[in-house]
CSV table of C-alpha atoms in Angstrom, one decimal:
chain,number,residue,atom,x,y,z
A,4,ALA,CA,43.0,41.2,-8.2
A,5,ALA,CA,43.2,44.5,-6.4
A,6,GLU,CA,42.5,45.9,-2.6
A,7,GLY,CA,41.3,42.5,-1.5
A,8,HIS,CA,38.2,42.0,-4.8
A,9,VAL,CA,38.9,39.7,-7.9
A,10,GLY,CA,37.7,39.9,-11.2
A,11,TRP,CA,35.7,36.5,-12.7
A,12,ALA,CA,35.5,36.1,-16.2
A,13,GLU,CA,35.5,33.4,-19.0
A,14,CYS,CA,36.9,31.9,-21.9
A,15,VAL,CA,34.2,31.3,-24.6
A,16,ALA,CA,36.6,29.1,-27.1
A,17,PRO,CA,34.8,25.9,-27.9
A,18,ASP,CA,36.3,22.4,-28.0
A,19,ASP,CA,36.8,22.0,-31.3
A,20,PRO,CA,37.7,25.2,-34.6
A,21,SER,CA,33.8,25.0,-36.0
A,22,TYR,CA,32.5,28.3,-34.5
A,23,SER,CA,36.1,30.0,-34.4
A,24,SER,CA,39.7,28.8,-35.2
A,25,GLU,CA,40.4,29.4,-31.2
A,26,THR,CA,39.7,26.2,-29.0
A,27,VAL,CA,39.8,26.1,-25.4
A,28,ASP,CA,43.3,24.3,-26.2
A,29,THR,CA,44.7,27.5,-28.5
A,30,ALA,CA,43.0,29.2,-25.8
A,31,TRP,CA,44.7,28.1,-22.8
A,32,HIS,CA,48.9,28.4,-24.7
A,33,VAL,CA,48.0,31.9,-25.7
A,34,LEU,CA,47.1,33.0,-22.1
A,35,GLU,CA,49.7,30.8,-20.5
A,36,ARG,CA,52.6,31.7,-22.5
A,37,PHE,CA,51.5,35.1,-23.5
A,38,VAL,CA,48.8,37.0,-22.0
A,39,LEU,CA,49.3,36.1,-18.4
A,40,PRO,CA,52.8,36.1,-17.3
A,41,ASP,CA,52.5,40.1,-18.1
A,42,LEU,CA,49.7,40.6,-15.6
A,43,PRO,CA,51.3,40.3,-12.0
A,44,GLY,CA,52.0,44.2,-10.9
A,45,LEU,CA,50.7,45.5,-13.9
A,46,GLU,CA,49.0,48.7,-12.4
A,47,VAL,CA,45.8,49.6,-14.7
A,48,GLU,CA,43.7,52.8,-14.2
A,49,ALA,CA,40.7,51.5,-17.1
A,50,PRO,CA,39.8,48.0,-17.9
A,51,ALA,CA,41.4,48.6,-21.5
A,52,ASP,CA,44.8,48.7,-20.0
A,53,VAL,CA,44.8,45.2,-18.6
A,54,MET,CA,45.2,44.3,-22.4
A,55,ALA,CA,48.5,47.0,-23.6
A,56,PRO,CA,50.7,44.3,-22.7
A,57,SER,CA,49.3,42.1,-25.3
A,58,HIS,CA,48.1,44.7,-27.2
A,59,TRP,CA,50.7,43.3,-30.2
A,60,ILE,CA,49.2,39.8,-30.4
A,61,ARG,CA,47.1,38.7,-33.7
A,62,GLY,CA,43.2,37.4,-33.4
A,63,HIS,CA,42.7,34.8,-30.7
A,64,ARG,CA,40.0,37.3,-29.4
A,65,MET,CA,38.3,34.6,-27.1
A,66,ALA,CA,41.3,34.2,-25.2
A,67,ARG,CA,42.4,38.2,-24.3
A,68,ALA,CA,38.8,39.1,-23.8
A,69,ALA,CA,38.8,36.5,-20.7
A,70,VAL,CA,41.6,38.6,-19.6
A,71,GLU,CA,40.0,42.2,-20.3
A,72,MET,CA,36.2,41.2,-19.3
A,73,ALA,CA,38.1,39.8,-15.9
A,74,ALA,CA,39.5,43.3,-15.6
A,75,TRP,CA,36.1,45.2,-16.1
A,76,ASP,CA,34.5,42.9,-13.1
A,77,LEU,CA,37.3,43.8,-10.9
A,78,VAL,CA,36.9,47.7,-11.5
A,79,ALA,CA,33.6,47.2,-10.9
A,80,ARG,CA,33.8,45.8,-7.5
A,81,VAL,CA,36.8,48.0,-6.9
A,82,ARG,CA,34.2,50.8,-7.2
A,83,GLY,CA,31.4,48.9,-5.4
A,84,GLU,CA,29.2,49.5,-8.2
A,85,PRO,CA,27.7,46.6,-10.8
A,86,LEU,CA,29.0,46.2,-13.9
A,87,ARG,CA,26.2,47.6,-15.6
A,88,HIS,CA,26.2,51.0,-14.5
A,89,LEU,CA,30.3,50.5,-15.4
A,90,LEU,CA,28.9,50.0,-19.2
A,91,GLY,CA,26.5,52.6,-19.1
A,92,ALA,CA,23.7,50.8,-19.2
A,93,ASP,CA,20.6,51.3,-16.0
A,94,LEU,CA,18.9,48.0,-14.0
A,95,SER,CA,15.9,47.6,-16.4
A,96,PRO,CA,15.1,44.1,-16.9
A,97,VAL,CA,16.5,42.7,-19.9
A,98,PRO,CA,14.0,41.0,-22.4
A,99,VAL,CA,15.6,37.0,-23.5
A,100,GLY,CA,14.8,35.0,-26.2
A,101,ILE,CA,16.0,31.6,-27.1
A,102,SER,CA,17.7,29.4,-29.8
A,103,ILE,CA,16.3,26.4,-30.7
A,104,GLY,CA,18.4,23.9,-32.5
A,105,LEU,CA,17.4,21.2,-35.2
A,106,GLN,CA,14.5,19.0,-34.4
A,107,PRO,CA,14.0,15.5,-36.5
A,108,ARG,CA,9.9,16.3,-37.3
A,109,ASP,CA,7.9,19.5,-37.1
A,110,ASP,CA,5.5,18.2,-34.6
A,111,ASP,CA,8.5,17.3,-32.0
A,112,LEU,CA,10.1,21.1,-33.5
A,113,LEU,CA,6.4,23.2,-32.7
A,114,ARG,CA,6.1,21.2,-29.3
A,115,ARG,CA,9.9,22.8,-28.4
A,116,ILE,CA,8.3,26.4,-29.2
A,117,GLU,CA,5.1,26.0,-27.7
A,118,SER,CA,6.8,25.3,-24.2
A,119,ALA,CA,9.5,28.3,-24.9
A,120,LEU,CA,6.4,30.5,-25.0
A,121,GLU,CA,4.4,29.0,-22.3
A,122,GLU,CA,8.0,29.7,-20.6
A,123,GLY,CA,8.1,33.5,-21.5
A,124,TYR,CA,11.0,34.1,-24.2
A,125,ARG,CA,10.2,37.0,-26.6
A,126,ARG,CA,12.0,36.2,-29.2
A,127,ILE,CA,12.0,32.5,-31.0
A,128,LYS,CA,15.4,31.7,-33.3
A,129,LEU,CA,15.5,28.4,-34.8
A,130,LYS,CA,18.2,26.6,-36.9
A,131,ILE,CA,17.9,25.8,-40.4
A,132,ARG,CA,19.8,24.2,-43.1
A,133,PRO,CA,19.3,23.2,-46.7
A,134,GLY,CA,16.4,20.6,-46.6
A,135,ARG,CA,15.0,21.3,-43.3
A,136,ASP,CA,14.7,25.3,-43.5
A,137,VAL,CA,11.7,26.9,-46.3
A,138,GLU,CA,8.4,24.4,-45.6
A,139,MET,CA,9.8,23.8,-42.0
A,140,LEU,CA,9.2,27.3,-41.5
A,141,ARG,CA,5.9,27.7,-43.4
A,142,GLU,CA,4.5,25.0,-40.9
A,143,VAL,CA,5.7,27.6,-37.9
A,144,ARG,CA,4.2,30.6,-39.1
A,145,ARG,CA,1.0,28.4,-39.9
A,146,ARG,CA,0.8,27.2,-35.9
A,147,PHE,CA,2.0,30.4,-34.5
A,148,PRO,CA,1.4,33.1,-37.2
A,149,ARG,CA,2.9,36.0,-35.1
A,150,ILE,CA,5.5,35.1,-33.0
A,151,PRO,CA,8.9,37.4,-33.0
A,152,LEU,CA,10.6,34.6,-35.4
A,153,MET,CA,14.2,34.0,-36.9
A,154,ALA,CA,16.6,32.2,-38.8
A,155,ASP,CA,20.2,30.9,-37.9
A,156,ALA,CA,22.0,29.5,-40.8
A,157,ASN,CA,25.2,29.0,-39.3
A,158,SER,CA,26.9,29.4,-42.8
A,159,ALA,CA,25.0,27.0,-44.4
A,160,TYR,CA,24.4,28.4,-47.5
A,161,THR,CA,25.8,30.0,-51.1
A,162,LEU,CA,24.9,32.4,-53.3
A,163,ASP,CA,23.4,29.6,-55.3
A,164,ASP,CA,20.4,29.2,-52.3
A,165,THR,CA,19.3,32.6,-53.0
A,166,PRO,CA,15.9,31.8,-54.9
A,167,ARG,CA,16.0,29.5,-51.6
A,168,LEU,CA,16.8,32.6,-49.4
A,169,GLN,CA,14.3,34.5,-51.1
A,170,GLU,CA,11.5,32.4,-50.6
A,171,MET,CA,11.9,32.9,-46.5
A,172,ASP,CA,11.0,36.2,-47.4
A,173,GLU,CA,7.3,35.5,-47.0
A,174,PHE,CA,7.7,34.5,-43.2
A,175,GLY,CA,8.0,38.0,-42.3
A,176,LEU,CA,11.3,36.8,-40.1
A,177,LEU,CA,13.0,39.1,-37.5
A,178,MET,CA,15.9,38.3,-39.2
A,179,VAL,CA,18.1,35.8,-40.8
A,180,GLU,CA,21.7,34.9,-39.2
A,181,GLN,CA,24.9,34.0,-40.9
A,182,PRO,CA,23.4,32.4,-43.8
A,183,LEU,CA,26.6,32.9,-45.8
A,184,GLY,CA,30.7,31.9,-44.9
A,185,HIS,CA,32.5,33.7,-42.4
A,186,GLU,CA,34.8,35.4,-44.8
A,187,ASP,CA,32.0,36.4,-47.9
A,188,LEU,CA,30.9,40.2,-46.9
A,189,LEU,CA,31.1,41.2,-50.6
A,190,ASP,CA,28.6,38.0,-51.2
A,191,HIS,CA,26.1,38.8,-47.9
A,192,ALA,CA,26.1,42.2,-49.5
A,193,ALA,CA,24.7,40.3,-53.0
A,194,LEU,CA,22.4,38.6,-50.9
A,195,GLN,CA,21.0,41.4,-49.1
A,196,ALA,CA,20.0,43.4,-52.3
A,197,LEU,CA,17.9,40.7,-53.2
A,198,LEU,CA,15.7,39.8,-50.1
A,199,GLU,CA,13.3,41.6,-48.0
A,200,THR,CA,14.7,40.1,-44.6
A,201,PRO,CA,17.5,41.6,-43.0
A,202,ILE,CA,20.6,39.4,-43.1
A,203,CYS,CA,21.8,38.9,-39.7
A,204,LEU,CA,26.0,39.2,-38.9
A,205,ASP,CA,27.4,36.4,-36.6
A,206,GLU,CA,30.8,35.0,-37.1
A,207,SER,CA,31.6,37.7,-39.7
A,208,ILE,CA,32.0,40.3,-37.3
A,209,ARG,CA,35.4,39.5,-34.9
A,210,SER,CA,35.5,43.7,-34.3
A,211,GLU,CA,34.5,47.2,-35.0
A,212,ALA,CA,37.3,47.5,-38.3
A,213,ASP,CA,34.4,44.4,-39.6
A,214,ALA,CA,31.7,46.1,-38.7
A,215,ARG,CA,32.8,49.1,-40.8
A,216,LEU,CA,33.6,47.2,-43.6
A,217,ALA,CA,30.2,45.2,-43.2
A,218,LEU,CA,27.6,48.5,-43.3
A,219,ALA,CA,29.9,50.5,-45.5
A,220,LEU,CA,29.2,46.9,-48.8
A,221,GLY,CA,25.5,47.0,-47.1
A,222,ALA,CA,26.7,43.1,-46.1
A,223,GLY,CA,23.8,43.1,-43.3
A,224,GLN,CA,21.2,45.2,-41.1
A,225,ILE,CA,21.6,43.9,-38.0
A,226,LEU,CA,24.3,42.8,-35.9
A,227,ASN,CA,24.9,39.7,-33.1
A,228,VAL,CA,27.1,40.8,-30.7
A,229,LYS,CA,29.2,38.0,-28.4
A,230,PRO,CA,31.9,39.5,-26.1
A,231,GLY,CA,33.7,36.5,-25.9
A,232,ARG,CA,33.8,36.9,-29.5
A,233,VAL,CA,35.2,40.5,-30.4
A,234,GLY,CA,37.8,40.4,-28.0
A,235,GLY,CA,35.7,42.2,-24.5
A,236,LEU,CA,33.0,44.2,-23.5
A,237,GLY,CA,35.7,47.2,-25.0
A,238,GLU,CA,35.2,46.6,-28.3
A,239,SER,CA,31.4,45.3,-27.7
A,240,LEU,CA,30.9,48.9,-26.5
A,241,ARG,CA,32.5,50.3,-29.9
A,242,LEU,CA,30.1,47.9,-31.7
A,243,GLU,CA,26.9,49.3,-29.8
A,244,ALA,CA,28.0,52.9,-30.4
A,245,LEU,CA,28.6,52.3,-34.0
A,246,TRP,CA,25.6,50.0,-34.6
A,247,ARG,CA,23.2,52.6,-32.8
A,248,ARG,CA,24.2,55.0,-35.2
A,249,GLU,CA,24.6,53.3,-38.0
A,250,GLY,CA,22.7,49.9,-38.4
A,251,ALA,CA,18.9,48.2,-38.0
A,252,GLY,CA,19.2,46.6,-35.1
A,253,ALA,CA,21.4,44.3,-32.7
A,254,TRP,CA,21.3,42.0,-30.0
A,255,VAL,CA,24.2,39.9,-27.6
A,256,GLY,CA,24.4,36.5,-28.5
A,257,GLY,CA,25.3,33.9,-26.1
A,258,MET,CA,28.4,30.8,-26.1
A,259,LEU,CA,27.3,28.7,-23.8
A,260,GLU,CA,28.1,30.5,-21.3
A,261,THR,CA,28.5,29.5,-17.4
A,262,GLY,CA,26.8,31.8,-14.6
A,263,VAL,CA,29.8,33.9,-15.1
A,264,GLY,CA,29.8,34.5,-18.4
A,265,ARG,CA,26.3,35.0,-18.6
A,266,ALA,CA,26.5,37.9,-16.2
A,267,HIS,CA,28.4,39.7,-18.4
A,268,ASN,CA,26.8,39.6,-21.4
A,269,VAL,CA,23.3,40.9,-19.4
A,270,ALA,CA,25.1,43.7,-17.7
A,271,LEU,CA,26.4,44.3,-21.8
A,272,ALA,CA,22.3,43.8,-22.9
A,273,GLY,CA,20.8,46.5,-20.8
A,274,LEU,CA,22.5,49.3,-23.6
A,275,PRO,CA,20.0,50.7,-26.3
A,276,GLY,CA,21.8,49.8,-29.3
A,277,PHE,CA,21.5,46.5,-28.6
A,278,ASP,CA,17.5,47.2,-28.7
A,279,LEU,CA,16.7,43.2,-30.0
A,280,PRO,CA,16.0,40.2,-27.1
A,281,GLY,CA,19.3,38.4,-26.7
A,282,ASP,CA,20.0,34.8,-26.5
A,283,LEU,CA,20.5,35.0,-22.7
A,284,SER,CA,18.5,32.4,-21.1
A,285,ALA,CA,18.3,31.3,-17.4
A,286,SER,CA,20.7,28.7,-16.4
A,287,ARG,CA,18.5,25.9,-15.9
A,288,ARG,CA,18.2,26.0,-20.3
A,289,TYR,CA,21.9,24.2,-20.2
A,290,TRP,CA,22.7,23.2,-16.9
A,291,ALA,CA,21.6,21.5,-14.1
A,292,ARG,CA,23.7,23.1,-11.6
A,293,ASP,CA,25.3,26.5,-12.3
A,294,ILE,CA,28.7,27.4,-10.7
A,295,THR,CA,27.4,31.0,-9.8
A,296,ASP,CA,24.8,32.1,-6.9
A,297,PRO,CA,22.2,33.2,-7.5
A,298,GLU,CA,21.9,31.5,-10.9
A,299,TRP,CA,19.8,32.7,-13.2
A,300,GLU,CA,16.4,32.8,-13.9
A,301,LEU,CA,13.9,34.0,-16.5
A,302,GLU,CA,10.8,35.8,-15.2
A,303,ASP,CA,8.5,36.9,-17.4
A,304,GLY,CA,10.6,36.3,-20.4
A,305,HIS,CA,13.0,38.6,-18.7
A,306,ILE,CA,16.3,38.4,-17.3
A,307,ARG,CA,16.7,40.6,-14.2
A,308,PRO,CA,20.5,42.3,-13.6
A,309,LEU,CA,21.1,41.9,-9.8
A,310,ASP,CA,21.7,44.9,-7.9
A,311,ARG,CA,25.4,44.3,-6.8
A,312,PRO,CA,29.0,45.1,-7.1
A,313,GLY,CA,30.5,44.0,-10.5
A,314,ILE,CA,28.8,40.6,-12.3
A,315,GLY,CA,26.4,40.1,-9.4
A,316,VAL,CA,26.7,36.7,-9.3
A,317,VAL,CA,29.4,34.6,-6.6
A,318,PRO,CA,31.7,32.3,-8.0
A,319,ASP,CA,31.2,28.9,-6.4
A,320,GLU,CA,35.0,28.3,-6.1
A,321,ASP,CA,34.4,24.8,-4.4
A,322,ARG,CA,32.4,23.8,-7.1
A,323,ILE,CA,34.9,25.0,-9.9
A,324,ALA,CA,37.5,23.4,-8.3
A,325,GLY,CA,35.9,20.1,-7.9
A,326,LEU,CA,35.3,20.3,-11.8
A,327,ALA,CA,38.9,21.7,-12.9
A,328,VAL,CA,40.4,19.7,-15.0
A,329,ARG,CA,43.8,21.9,-15.2
A,330,GLN,CA,44.4,25.2,-13.5
A,331,LEU,CA,47.6,27.9,-13.7
A,332,ARG,CA,48.3,29.8,-10.5
A,333,LEU,CA,50.5,33.2,-11.4
A,334,PRO,CA,53.7,34.1,-9.0
A,335,GLU,CA,53.0,37.4,-7.2
A,336,ALA,CA,54.8,40.6,-8.3
């Protein structure tokens, strides 16, 4: 807090370590023990300054990102300008894509896609895995021959599956996301050399250093930037600038955020390097009731940023308090 203003953010760590080594419990521990105690009384001139006391911590980017992103919101509120402007973007509407999980039958999947298109989503992402991939994509392309379509493998394949992945070239996909393991940049480079379809890197990229290595190896052409995964908005800005210079495309992904985290993602997605529709669905896509006012709405396939200070939305503190299972209050400096 500063000058009567409060900065908001959320930590995107999941319950289990299937996506990342971080979890809700590890993030809470790192924040409570190592990050937050150094913040009361800290004077900062820029959002990045809030990270100085914890610069020595290795990893734990999701935990530290929650603090860093709150600092961005706070600085924007103090200055009385939208976070989007502070990041260097305007208030243009952001094109939005949707991610559709694995469905038991193709008929179910086709109905989900048709419904998403009717809602206005500008890009369809389908989850794939061995056994639910080529034939499923072929049926989708037969039914929807011209829609922007991508496939997300969530590291379900290995280089041994290269012939199978090459079959997907016939479908004109925008990209195949994270086909191999999150630490397999060399294998991704070998695979990309054999595919016409661009590879999009997600879990493999945790920092600008990872991105520079991926570009040097030719491990992928497209980047999915999730601010919480890479340590916050400052690192996201560096990734956007790098990929705009040297990559083929980038977009802002999501981690099932509430309206608070989604506000940060919407602000970031307005930068010119993010030239592909992001996973920034409306609040009602995931929540019966969000924790912000207003909730995020889809308008003609876009989400419109709010012309208000900071992240734009107002967190419902009473609802948050009612949902909370633990809390930490730091002593004032």
